[in-house]
PDB file of C-alpha atoms and ligand atoms in Angstrom:
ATOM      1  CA  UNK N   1       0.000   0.000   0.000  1.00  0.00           C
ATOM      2  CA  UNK N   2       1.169   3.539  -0.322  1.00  0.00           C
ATOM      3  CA  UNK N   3       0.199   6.580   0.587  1.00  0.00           C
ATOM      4  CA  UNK N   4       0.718   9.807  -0.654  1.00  0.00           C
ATOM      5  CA  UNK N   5      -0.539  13.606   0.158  1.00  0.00           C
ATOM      6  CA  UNK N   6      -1.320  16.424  -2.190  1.00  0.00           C
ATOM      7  CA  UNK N   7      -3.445  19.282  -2.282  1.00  0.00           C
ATOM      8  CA  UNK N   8      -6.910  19.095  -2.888  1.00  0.00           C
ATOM      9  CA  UNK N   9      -8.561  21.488  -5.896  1.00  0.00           C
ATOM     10  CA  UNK N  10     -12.338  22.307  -8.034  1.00  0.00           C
ATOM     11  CA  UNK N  11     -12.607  18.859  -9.116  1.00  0.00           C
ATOM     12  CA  UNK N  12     -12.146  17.021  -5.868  1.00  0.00           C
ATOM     13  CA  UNK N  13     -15.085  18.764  -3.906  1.00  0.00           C
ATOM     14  CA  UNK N  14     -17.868  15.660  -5.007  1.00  0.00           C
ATOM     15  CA  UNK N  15     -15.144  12.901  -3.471  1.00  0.00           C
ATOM     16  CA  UNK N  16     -14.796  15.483  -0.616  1.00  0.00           C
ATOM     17  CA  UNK N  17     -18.377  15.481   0.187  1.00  0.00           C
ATOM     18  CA  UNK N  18     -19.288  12.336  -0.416  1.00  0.00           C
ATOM     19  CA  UNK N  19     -16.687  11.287   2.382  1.00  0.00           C
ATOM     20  CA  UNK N  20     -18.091  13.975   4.574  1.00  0.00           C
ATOM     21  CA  UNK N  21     -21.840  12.577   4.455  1.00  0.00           C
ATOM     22  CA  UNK N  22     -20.079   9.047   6.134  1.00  0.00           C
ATOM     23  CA  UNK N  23     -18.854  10.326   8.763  1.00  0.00           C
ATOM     24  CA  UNK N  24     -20.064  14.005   9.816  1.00  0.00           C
ATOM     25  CA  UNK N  25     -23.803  14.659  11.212  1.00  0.00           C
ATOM     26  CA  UNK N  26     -23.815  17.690   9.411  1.00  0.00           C
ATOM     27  CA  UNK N  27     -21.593  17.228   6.729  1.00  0.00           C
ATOM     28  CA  UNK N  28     -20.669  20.076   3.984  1.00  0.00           C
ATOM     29  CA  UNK N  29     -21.789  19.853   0.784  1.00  0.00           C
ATOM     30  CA  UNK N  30     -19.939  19.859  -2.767  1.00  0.00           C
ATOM     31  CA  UNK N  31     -21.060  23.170  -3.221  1.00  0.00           C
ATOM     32  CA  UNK N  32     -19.497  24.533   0.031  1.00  0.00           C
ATOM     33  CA  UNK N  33     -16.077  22.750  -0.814  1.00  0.00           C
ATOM     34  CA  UNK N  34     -16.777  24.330  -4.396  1.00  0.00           C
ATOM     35  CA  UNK N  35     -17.098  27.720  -3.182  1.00  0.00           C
ATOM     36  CA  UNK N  36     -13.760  27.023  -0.693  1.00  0.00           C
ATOM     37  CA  UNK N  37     -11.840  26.630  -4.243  1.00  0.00           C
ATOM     38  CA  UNK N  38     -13.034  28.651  -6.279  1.00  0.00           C
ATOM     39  CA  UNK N  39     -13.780  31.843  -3.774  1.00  0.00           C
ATOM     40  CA  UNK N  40     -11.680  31.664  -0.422  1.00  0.00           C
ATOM     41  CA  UNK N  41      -8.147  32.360  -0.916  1.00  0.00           C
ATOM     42  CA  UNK N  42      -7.056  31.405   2.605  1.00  0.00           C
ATOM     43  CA  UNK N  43      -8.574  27.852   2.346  1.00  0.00           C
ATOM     44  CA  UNK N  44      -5.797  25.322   1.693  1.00  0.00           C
ATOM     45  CA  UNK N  45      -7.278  21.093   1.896  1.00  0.00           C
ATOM     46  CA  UNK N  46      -4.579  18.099   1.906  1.00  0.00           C
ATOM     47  CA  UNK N  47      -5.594  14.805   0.668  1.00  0.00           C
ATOM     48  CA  UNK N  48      -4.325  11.371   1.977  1.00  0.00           C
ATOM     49  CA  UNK N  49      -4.912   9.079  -0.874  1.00  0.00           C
ATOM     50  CA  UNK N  50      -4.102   5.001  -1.243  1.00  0.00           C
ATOM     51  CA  UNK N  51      -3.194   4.057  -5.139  1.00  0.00           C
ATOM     52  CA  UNK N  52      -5.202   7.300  -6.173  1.00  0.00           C
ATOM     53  CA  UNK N  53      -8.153   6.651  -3.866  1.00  0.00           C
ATOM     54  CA  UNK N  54      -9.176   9.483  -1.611  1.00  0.00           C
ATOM     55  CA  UNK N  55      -9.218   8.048   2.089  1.00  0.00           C
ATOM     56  CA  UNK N  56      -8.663  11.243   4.253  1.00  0.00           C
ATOM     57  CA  UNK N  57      -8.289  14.889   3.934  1.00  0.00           C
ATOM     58  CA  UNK N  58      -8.447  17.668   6.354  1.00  0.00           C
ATOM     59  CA  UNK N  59      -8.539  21.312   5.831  1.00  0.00           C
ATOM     60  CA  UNK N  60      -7.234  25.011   7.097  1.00  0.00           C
ATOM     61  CA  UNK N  61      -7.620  28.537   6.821  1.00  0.00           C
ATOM     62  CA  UNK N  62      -4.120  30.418   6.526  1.00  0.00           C
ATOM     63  CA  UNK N  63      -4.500  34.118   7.384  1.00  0.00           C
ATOM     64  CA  UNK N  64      -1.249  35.146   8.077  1.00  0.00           C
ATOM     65  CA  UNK N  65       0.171  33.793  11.362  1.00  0.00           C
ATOM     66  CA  UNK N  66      -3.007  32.272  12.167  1.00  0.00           C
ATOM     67  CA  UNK N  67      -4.375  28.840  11.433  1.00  0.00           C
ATOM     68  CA  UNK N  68      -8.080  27.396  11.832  1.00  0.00           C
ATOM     69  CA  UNK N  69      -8.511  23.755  10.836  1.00  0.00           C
ATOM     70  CA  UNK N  70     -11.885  23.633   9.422  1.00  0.00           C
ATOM     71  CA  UNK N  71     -12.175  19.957   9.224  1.00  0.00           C
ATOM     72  CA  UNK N  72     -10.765  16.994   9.208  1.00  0.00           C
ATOM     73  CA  UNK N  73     -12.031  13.088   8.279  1.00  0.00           C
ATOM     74  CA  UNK N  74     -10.969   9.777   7.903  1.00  0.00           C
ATOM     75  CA  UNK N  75     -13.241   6.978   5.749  1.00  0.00           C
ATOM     76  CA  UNK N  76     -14.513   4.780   7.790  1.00  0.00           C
ATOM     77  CA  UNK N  77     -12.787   1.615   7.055  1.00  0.00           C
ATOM     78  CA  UNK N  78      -9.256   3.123   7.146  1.00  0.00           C
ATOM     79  CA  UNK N  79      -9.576   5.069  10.859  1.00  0.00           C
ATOM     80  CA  UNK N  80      -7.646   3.649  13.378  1.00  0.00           C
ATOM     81  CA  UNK N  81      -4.369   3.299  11.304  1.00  0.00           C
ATOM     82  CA  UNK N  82      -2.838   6.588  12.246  1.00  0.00           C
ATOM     83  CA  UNK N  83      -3.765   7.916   8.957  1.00  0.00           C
ATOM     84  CA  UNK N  84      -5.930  10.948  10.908  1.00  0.00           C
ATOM     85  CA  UNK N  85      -2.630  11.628  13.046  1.00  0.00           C
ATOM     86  CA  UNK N  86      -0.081  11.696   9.837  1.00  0.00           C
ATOM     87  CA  UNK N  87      -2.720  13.951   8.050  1.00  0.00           C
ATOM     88  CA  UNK N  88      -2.669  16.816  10.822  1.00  0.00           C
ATOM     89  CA  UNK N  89       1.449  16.237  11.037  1.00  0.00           C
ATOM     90  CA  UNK N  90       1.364  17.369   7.365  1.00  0.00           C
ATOM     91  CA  UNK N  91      -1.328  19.889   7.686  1.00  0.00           C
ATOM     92  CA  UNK N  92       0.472  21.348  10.606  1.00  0.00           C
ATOM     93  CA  UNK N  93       4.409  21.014   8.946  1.00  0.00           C
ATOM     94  CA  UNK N  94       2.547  22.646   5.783  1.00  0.00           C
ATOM     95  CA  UNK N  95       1.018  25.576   7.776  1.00  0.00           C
ATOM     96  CA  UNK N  96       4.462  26.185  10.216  1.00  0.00           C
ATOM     97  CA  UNK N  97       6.383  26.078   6.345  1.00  0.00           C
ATOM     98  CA  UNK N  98       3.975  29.167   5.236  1.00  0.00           C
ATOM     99  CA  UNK N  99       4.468  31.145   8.157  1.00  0.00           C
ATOM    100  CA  UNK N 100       1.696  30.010  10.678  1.00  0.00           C
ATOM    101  CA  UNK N 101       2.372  30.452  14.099  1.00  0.00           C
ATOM    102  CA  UNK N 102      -0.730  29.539  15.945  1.00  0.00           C
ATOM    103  CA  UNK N 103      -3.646  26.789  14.803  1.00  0.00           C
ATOM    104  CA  UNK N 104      -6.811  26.885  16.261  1.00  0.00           C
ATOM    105  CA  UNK N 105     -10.515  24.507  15.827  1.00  0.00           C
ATOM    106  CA  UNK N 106     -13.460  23.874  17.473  1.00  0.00           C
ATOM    107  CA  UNK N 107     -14.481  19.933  18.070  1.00  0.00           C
ATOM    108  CA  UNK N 108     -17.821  18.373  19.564  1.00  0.00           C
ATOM    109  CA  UNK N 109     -17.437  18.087  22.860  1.00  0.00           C
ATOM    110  CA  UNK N 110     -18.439  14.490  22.613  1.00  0.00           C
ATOM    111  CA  UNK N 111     -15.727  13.717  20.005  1.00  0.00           C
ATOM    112  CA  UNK N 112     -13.064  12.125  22.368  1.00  0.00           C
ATOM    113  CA  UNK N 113     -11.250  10.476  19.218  1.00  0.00           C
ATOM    114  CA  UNK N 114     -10.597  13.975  17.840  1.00  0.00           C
ATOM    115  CA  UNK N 115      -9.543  15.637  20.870  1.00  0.00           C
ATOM    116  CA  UNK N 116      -7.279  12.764  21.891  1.00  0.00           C
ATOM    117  CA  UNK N 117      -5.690  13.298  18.695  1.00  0.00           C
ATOM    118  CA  UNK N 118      -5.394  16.778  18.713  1.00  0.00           C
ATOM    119  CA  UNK N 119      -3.872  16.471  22.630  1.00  0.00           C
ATOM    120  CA  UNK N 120      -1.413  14.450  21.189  1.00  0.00           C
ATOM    121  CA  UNK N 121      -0.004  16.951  18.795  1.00  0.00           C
ATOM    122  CA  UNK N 122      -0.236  19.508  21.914  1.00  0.00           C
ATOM    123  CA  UNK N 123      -3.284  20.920  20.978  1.00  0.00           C
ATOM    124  CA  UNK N 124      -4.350  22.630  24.747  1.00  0.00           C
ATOM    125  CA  UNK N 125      -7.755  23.274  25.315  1.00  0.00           C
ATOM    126  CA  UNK N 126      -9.362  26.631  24.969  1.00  0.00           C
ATOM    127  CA  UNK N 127     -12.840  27.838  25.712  1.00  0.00           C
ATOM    128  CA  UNK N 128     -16.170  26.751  25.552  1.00  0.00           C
ATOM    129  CA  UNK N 129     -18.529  28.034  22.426  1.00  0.00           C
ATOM    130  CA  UNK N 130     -21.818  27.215  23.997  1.00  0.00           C
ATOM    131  CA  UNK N 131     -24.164  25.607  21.454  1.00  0.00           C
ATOM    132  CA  UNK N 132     -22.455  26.111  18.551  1.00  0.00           C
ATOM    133  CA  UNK N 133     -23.268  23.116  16.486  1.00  0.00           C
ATOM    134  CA  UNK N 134     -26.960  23.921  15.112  1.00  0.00           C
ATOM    135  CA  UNK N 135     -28.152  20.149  15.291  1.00  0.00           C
ATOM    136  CA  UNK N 136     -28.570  19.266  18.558  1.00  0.00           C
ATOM    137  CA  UNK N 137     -27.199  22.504  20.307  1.00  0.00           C
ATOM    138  CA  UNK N 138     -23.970  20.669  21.491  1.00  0.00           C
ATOM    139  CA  UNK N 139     -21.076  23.237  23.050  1.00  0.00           C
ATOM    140  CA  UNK N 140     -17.669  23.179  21.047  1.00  0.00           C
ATOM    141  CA  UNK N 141     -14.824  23.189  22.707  1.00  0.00           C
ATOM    142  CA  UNK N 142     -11.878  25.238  21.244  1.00  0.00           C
ATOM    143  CA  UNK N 143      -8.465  23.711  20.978  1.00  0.00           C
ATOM    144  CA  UNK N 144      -4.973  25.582  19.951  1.00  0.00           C
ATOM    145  CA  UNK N 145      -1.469  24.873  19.334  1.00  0.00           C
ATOM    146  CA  UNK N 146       1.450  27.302  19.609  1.00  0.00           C
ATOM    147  CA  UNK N 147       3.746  26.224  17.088  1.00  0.00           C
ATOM    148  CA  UNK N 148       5.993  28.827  17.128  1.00  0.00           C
TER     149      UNK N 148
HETATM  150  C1  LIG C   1     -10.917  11.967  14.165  1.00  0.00           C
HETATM  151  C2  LIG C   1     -10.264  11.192  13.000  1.00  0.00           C
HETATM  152  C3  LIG C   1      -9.839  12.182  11.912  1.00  0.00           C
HETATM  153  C4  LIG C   1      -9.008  10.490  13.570  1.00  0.00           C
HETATM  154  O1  LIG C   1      -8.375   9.797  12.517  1.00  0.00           O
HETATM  155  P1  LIG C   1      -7.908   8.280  12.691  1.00  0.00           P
HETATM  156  O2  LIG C   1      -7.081   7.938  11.520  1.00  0.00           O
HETATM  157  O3  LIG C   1      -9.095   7.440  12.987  1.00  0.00           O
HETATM  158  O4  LIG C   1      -7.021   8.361  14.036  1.00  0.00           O
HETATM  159  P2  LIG C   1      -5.525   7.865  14.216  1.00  0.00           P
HETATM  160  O5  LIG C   1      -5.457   6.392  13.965  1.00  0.00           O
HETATM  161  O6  LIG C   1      -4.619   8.738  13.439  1.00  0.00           O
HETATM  162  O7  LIG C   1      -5.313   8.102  15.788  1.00  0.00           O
HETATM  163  C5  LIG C   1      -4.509   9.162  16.286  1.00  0.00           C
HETATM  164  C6  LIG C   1      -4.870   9.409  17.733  1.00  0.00           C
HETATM  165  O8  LIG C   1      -6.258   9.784  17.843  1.00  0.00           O
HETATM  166  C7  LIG C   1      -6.809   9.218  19.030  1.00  0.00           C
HETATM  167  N1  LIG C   1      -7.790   8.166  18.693  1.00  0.00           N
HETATM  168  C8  LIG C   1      -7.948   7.565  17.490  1.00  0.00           C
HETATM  169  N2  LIG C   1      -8.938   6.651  17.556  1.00  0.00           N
HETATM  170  C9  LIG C   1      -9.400   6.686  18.826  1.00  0.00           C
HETATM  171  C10 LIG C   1     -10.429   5.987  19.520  1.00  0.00           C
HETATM  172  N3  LIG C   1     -11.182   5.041  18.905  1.00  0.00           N
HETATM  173  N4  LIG C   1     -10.667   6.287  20.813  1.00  0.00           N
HETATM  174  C11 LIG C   1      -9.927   7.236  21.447  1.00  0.00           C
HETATM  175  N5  LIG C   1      -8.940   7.942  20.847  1.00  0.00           N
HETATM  176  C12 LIG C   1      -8.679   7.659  19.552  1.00  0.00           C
HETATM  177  C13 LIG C   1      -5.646   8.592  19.774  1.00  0.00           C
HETATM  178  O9  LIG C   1      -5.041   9.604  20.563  1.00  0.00           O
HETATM  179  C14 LIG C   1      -4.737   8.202  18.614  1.00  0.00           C
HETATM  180  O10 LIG C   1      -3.383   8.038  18.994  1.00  0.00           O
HETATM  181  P3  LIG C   1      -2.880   6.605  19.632  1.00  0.00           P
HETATM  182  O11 LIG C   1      -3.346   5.541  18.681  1.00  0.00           O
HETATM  183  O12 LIG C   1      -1.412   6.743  19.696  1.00  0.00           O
HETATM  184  O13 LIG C   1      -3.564   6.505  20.962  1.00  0.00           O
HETATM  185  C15 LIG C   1     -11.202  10.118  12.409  1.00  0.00           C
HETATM  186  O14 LIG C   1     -11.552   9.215  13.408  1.00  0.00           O
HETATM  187  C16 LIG C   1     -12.447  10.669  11.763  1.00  0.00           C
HETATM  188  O15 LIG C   1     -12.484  10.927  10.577  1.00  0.00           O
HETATM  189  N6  LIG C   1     -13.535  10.842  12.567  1.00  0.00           N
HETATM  190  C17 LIG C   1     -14.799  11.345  12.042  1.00  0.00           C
HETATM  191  C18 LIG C   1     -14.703  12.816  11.665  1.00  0.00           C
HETATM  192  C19 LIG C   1     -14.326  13.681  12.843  1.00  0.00           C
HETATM  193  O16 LIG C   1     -14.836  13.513  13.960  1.00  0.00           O
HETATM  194  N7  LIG C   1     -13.436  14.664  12.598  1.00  0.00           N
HETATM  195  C20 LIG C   1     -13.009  15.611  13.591  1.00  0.00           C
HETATM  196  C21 LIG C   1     -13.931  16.752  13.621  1.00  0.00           C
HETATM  197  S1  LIG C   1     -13.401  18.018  14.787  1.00  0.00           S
END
């Protein structure tokens, strides 16, 4: 098996989605990842693929110094490999390469797996945003890493 990264563009945004609606209760469409390519020049998305096949990607905002992850997924049938953790390492080694000096995101605060990954790339928690997702009113809890 290998593995290999490489930025995401326009005409990955249906694989993208697709991916999103396994494993997110409120996943993003094809037309938001459309408009992230075509309209937001900070958004940057790395994808994790096996022999061409899409099985991960995760995504940031650069604004200067600043990072915020905006999301980041596994399929299904490849979690549990370390794929998630080896995704984030690039994200992160990416974003400290352009000049980013402090990453930020907000997680469920039911999503254990994805804080105990972000803990173990020294993510330290933040504050509480108090029913910020929409569907069931759940708090996020904002994480941050100093990677200066
Ligand atoms: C969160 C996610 C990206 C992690 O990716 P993954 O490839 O499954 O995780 P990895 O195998 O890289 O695990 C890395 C670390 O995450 C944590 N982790 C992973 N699976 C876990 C589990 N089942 N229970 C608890 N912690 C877990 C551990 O700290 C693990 O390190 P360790 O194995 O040394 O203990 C993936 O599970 C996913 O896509 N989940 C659904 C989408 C999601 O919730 N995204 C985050 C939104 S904020």
């Amino acid at each position: 098996m290998s593995f290999s990264f490489r930025e995401a563009d326009l005409a990955d945004a249906a694989q993208l989605a697709a991916i999103e609606q396994l494993v997110f209760t409120t996943p993003w469409t094809e037309e938001a990842f459309q408009s992230e390519f075509q309209t937001n020049q900070y958004a940057h998305y790395l994808l994790l693929e096996q022999d061409g096949e899409i099985v991960g990607y995760a995504g940031i905002w650069r604004v200067l110094d600043e990072g915020h992850i905006t999301n980041i997924a596994v399929k299904p049938d490849y979690q549990g490999q370390h794929l998630g953790e080896a995704l984030l390492r690039e994200l992160l080694h990416e974003a400290v390469e352009e000049g980013v000096l402090r990453v930020t995101l907000e997680v469920r605060v039911s999503n254990k797996k994805a804080q105990n990954l972000y803990r173990k790339l020294n993510f330290q928690n933040g504050a509480l945003r108090r029913r910020y997702y929409p569907d069931n009113a759940e708090d996020a809890l904002v994480m941050w890493v100093d990677l200066s």
